[in-house]
CSV table of C-alpha atoms in Angstrom, one decimal:
chain,number,residue,atom,x,y,z
A,191,MET,CA,17.4,3.6,39.0
A,192,VAL,CA,18.8,6.7,37.3
A,193,LYS,CA,19.2,4.7,34.0
A,194,TYR,CA,15.5,3.8,34.1
A,195,LEU,CA,14.5,7.4,34.8
A,196,LEU,CA,16.7,8.6,32.0
A,197,PHE,CA,15.3,6.0,29.7
A,198,ALA,CA,11.7,6.9,30.6
A,199,LEU,CA,12.4,10.6,30.1
A,200,SER,CA,14.0,9.9,26.7
A,201,LEU,CA,10.9,7.8,25.7
A,202,LEU,CA,8.7,10.7,26.8
A,203,GLY,CA,10.8,13.1,24.7
A,204,LEU,CA,10.5,10.9,21.7
A,205,PHE,CA,6.7,10.6,22.1
A,206,LEU,CA,6.4,14.4,22.4
A,207,PHE,CA,8.6,14.8,19.3
A,208,ILE,CA,6.5,12.4,17.2
A,209,SER,CA,3.2,14.0,18.4
A,210,LYS,CA,4.4,17.4,17.5
A,211,ARG,CA,5.5,16.1,14.1
A,212,ILE,CA,2.0,14.6,13.5
A,213,GLU,CA,0.4,17.8,14.7
A,214,SER,CA,2.5,19.6,12.1
A,215,TYR,CA,1.1,17.1,9.5
A,216,SER,CA,-2.5,18.1,10.5
A,217,LEU,CA,-1.7,21.8,10.1
A,218,GLN,CA,-0.2,21.2,6.7
A,219,VAL,CA,-3.3,19.2,5.6
A,220,GLN,CA,-5.5,22.1,6.8
A,221,LYS,CA,-3.4,24.5,4.7
A,222,LEU,CA,-3.7,22.2,1.8
A,223,GLU,CA,-7.5,22.2,2.0
A,224,GLU,CA,-7.6,26.0,2.2
A,225,GLN,CA,-5.6,26.6,-1.0
A,226,GLU,CA,-6.1,25.5,-4.6
A,227,MET,CA,-3.3,23.0,-5.3
A,228,GLY,CA,-2.5,20.5,-8.1
A,229,TYR,CA,-2.8,16.8,-7.5
A,230,ILE,CA,-2.3,13.5,-9.2
A,231,GLU,CA,-5.2,11.2,-9.7
A,232,ASN,CA,-5.2,7.4,-9.3
A,233,VAL,CA,-1.6,7.1,-8.1
A,234,GLN,CA,0.4,4.1,-6.9
A,235,ILE,CA,3.7,4.3,-5.0
A,236,LYS,CA,5.9,1.4,-4.0
A,237,THR,CA,8.3,1.5,-1.0
A,238,TYR,CA,11.2,-0.8,-0.8
A,239,GLY,CA,13.3,-1.9,2.2
A,240,ASN,CA,16.1,-4.3,2.9
A,241,LYS,CA,13.9,-7.3,2.0
A,242,GLY,CA,12.5,-5.8,-1.2
A,243,LEU,CA,9.0,-4.5,-1.7
A,244,GLU,CA,7.5,-3.5,1.7
A,245,TRP,CA,4.4,-1.3,0.9
A,246,THR,CA,2.3,-0.4,-2.1
A,247,ILE,CA,0.3,2.8,-1.5
A,248,GLU,CA,-2.6,3.7,-3.7
A,249,GLY,CA,-4.9,6.7,-3.6
A,250,GLU,CA,-7.6,8.4,-5.7
A,251,LYS,CA,-5.7,11.7,-5.3
A,252,LEU,CA,-2.2,12.6,-4.2
A,253,TYR,CA,-1.1,16.0,-3.0
A,254,LEU,CA,2.5,16.8,-2.2
A,255,VAL,CA,3.3,19.4,0.4
A,256,GLN,CA,7.1,19.7,0.9
A,257,ASP,CA,8.0,16.2,2.1
A,258,ILE,CA,4.5,15.3,3.1
A,259,LEU,CA,2.4,13.0,0.9
A,260,VAL,CA,-1.4,13.3,1.3
A,261,PHE,CA,-3.5,10.5,-0.2
A,262,ASP,CA,-7.3,10.7,-0.5
A,263,LYS,CA,-9.1,7.4,-0.3
A,264,ALA,CA,-5.9,5.5,0.4
A,265,SER,CA,-5.1,1.8,0.4
A,266,LEU,CA,-1.8,0.6,1.8
A,267,TYR,CA,-0.8,-3.0,0.9
A,268,SER,CA,2.0,-5.1,2.4
A,269,GLN,CA,2.6,-8.8,1.9
A,270,ASP,CA,0.0,-9.9,4.4
A,271,PHE,CA,-2.1,-6.8,5.2
A,272,VAL,CA,-4.3,-4.2,3.6
A,273,ILE,CA,-5.1,-0.8,5.3
A,274,LYS,CA,-7.8,1.4,3.9
A,275,THR,CA,-8.6,4.9,5.0
A,276,GLN,CA,-10.3,8.1,3.8
A,277,ARG,CA,-7.0,10.0,4.0
A,278,ALA,CA,-3.4,9.1,4.7
A,279,VAL,CA,-0.8,11.8,5.5
A,280,LEU,CA,2.7,10.4,5.3
A,281,ASP,CA,6.2,11.9,5.7
A,282,ARG,CA,8.0,10.6,2.7
A,283,LEU,CA,11.4,10.7,4.5
A,284,SER,CA,10.5,9.1,7.9
A,285,GLY,CA,7.6,6.8,6.7
A,286,GLN,CA,5.5,8.1,9.6
A,287,GLY,CA,2.1,9.7,9.4
A,288,THR,CA,-1.6,9.7,10.2
A,289,LEU,CA,-4.5,7.8,8.9
A,290,ILE,CA,-7.7,9.8,9.0
A,291,GLY,CA,-11.3,8.6,8.8
A,292,GLU,CA,-12.7,5.1,8.6
A,293,VAL,CA,-9.4,3.2,9.0
A,294,GLU,CA,-9.7,-0.6,8.3
A,295,TYR,CA,-6.9,-3.2,8.6
A,296,HIS,CA,-7.5,-6.5,6.8
A,297,SER,CA,-5.4,-9.6,7.1
A,298,LYS,CA,-6.1,-13.2,6.2
A,299,ASP,CA,-8.8,-13.8,8.9
A,300,THR,CA,-8.9,-10.5,10.9
A,301,LEU,CA,-10.7,-7.2,10.4
A,302,MET,CA,-9.8,-4.2,12.6
A,303,ARG,CA,-11.7,-0.8,12.4
A,304,THR,CA,-11.0,2.6,14.0
A,305,GLU,CA,-11.5,6.2,13.1
A,306,ASN,CA,-8.0,7.6,13.2
A,307,ALA,CA,-4.5,6.2,13.7
A,308,HIS,CA,-0.8,6.9,13.5
A,309,ILE,CA,1.4,4.8,11.4
A,310,ASP,CA,5.1,4.0,11.0
A,311,LEU,CA,5.7,2.2,7.7
A,312,LYS,CA,9.4,1.5,8.5
A,313,GLU,CA,8.6,-0.1,11.8
A,314,GLY,CA,5.4,-1.8,10.6
A,315,LYS,CA,3.3,-0.4,13.4
A,316,VAL,CA,0.0,1.4,13.8
A,317,TRP,CA,-1.2,2.9,17.0
A,318,GLY,CA,-3.9,5.2,18.4
A,319,ASP,CA,-5.9,6.3,21.5
A,320,GLY,CA,-9.4,6.0,20.0
A,321,GLU,CA,-11.8,3.1,19.9
A,322,ILE,CA,-10.9,0.0,17.9
A,323,THR,CA,-13.1,-3.0,16.9
A,324,ILE,CA,-11.4,-6.3,16.0
A,325,VAL,CA,-13.4,-9.2,14.4
A,326,GLU,CA,-11.7,-12.5,14.2
A,327,GLU,CA,-13.1,-16.1,13.9
A,328,GLY,CA,-16.5,-15.3,15.5
A,329,ARG,CA,-15.0,-13.1,18.2
A,330,THR,CA,-15.5,-9.4,18.5
A,331,ILE,CA,-13.0,-7.4,20.6
A,332,LYS,CA,-13.5,-3.8,21.4
A,333,GLY,CA,-10.9,-1.6,23.0
A,334,ARG,CA,-9.7,2.0,23.5
A,335,GLY,CA,-6.0,2.7,22.9
A,336,TYR,CA,-4.1,0.2,20.9
A,337,THR,CA,-0.8,-0.7,19.2
A,338,ILE,CA,-0.7,-3.0,16.2
A,339,ASN,CA,2.6,-4.5,15.1
A,340,PHE,CA,2.6,-6.2,11.7
A,341,ARG,CA,5.8,-8.2,11.8
A,342,PRO,CA,4.9,-10.5,13.5
A,343,LEU,CA,1.2,-9.6,14.0
A,344,SER,CA,0.5,-8.5,17.6
A,345,VAL,CA,-2.2,-6.3,18.9
A,346,ASP,CA,-2.0,-4.6,22.3
A,347,LEU,CA,-5.2,-3.1,23.7
A,348,LYS,CA,-5.3,-0.8,26.7
A,349,LYS,CA,-9.0,-1.3,27.6
A,350,ALA,CA,-10.5,-4.4,26.0
A,351,GLU,CA,-14.0,-6.0,26.0
A,352,VAL,CA,-14.4,-9.4,24.4
A,353,ARG,CA,-17.7,-10.8,23.0
A,354,LEU,CA,-17.9,-14.4,21.8
A,355,GLU,CA,-20.6,-15.4,19.3
């Protein structure tokens, strides 16, 4: 019982650490918008892991704030997925970050849409507390609160509503 309690507390601590880190990203993005900074246009970055190329990230503009990469009008490609968003804020060391504004996930036969999300490129995971709409083979699924794992593809919804057409 004590082990489970300690495990739950450690998960809670990890969640709080990640949310503080993401909150820090948001503050850095606000500072970025307030000051005149240089940027790179039409950029493409490739990330590699143990199995070779894992992600290709493209953006109309790239700002660098310490170890934080800020992509405007970003597209993130993996072998089977494409993620598009108005802005991607990524920690270049941890591979974690936030997707802000009109986030779309495309796979072979599935389209998912939400407004904002958190991402972990190394784990291949996206999650959020907002609303999400999933369209797949004539079905529309809406939910609030979700986790999407890309390897293998699995979607967990907290509050789901399914509509068949």
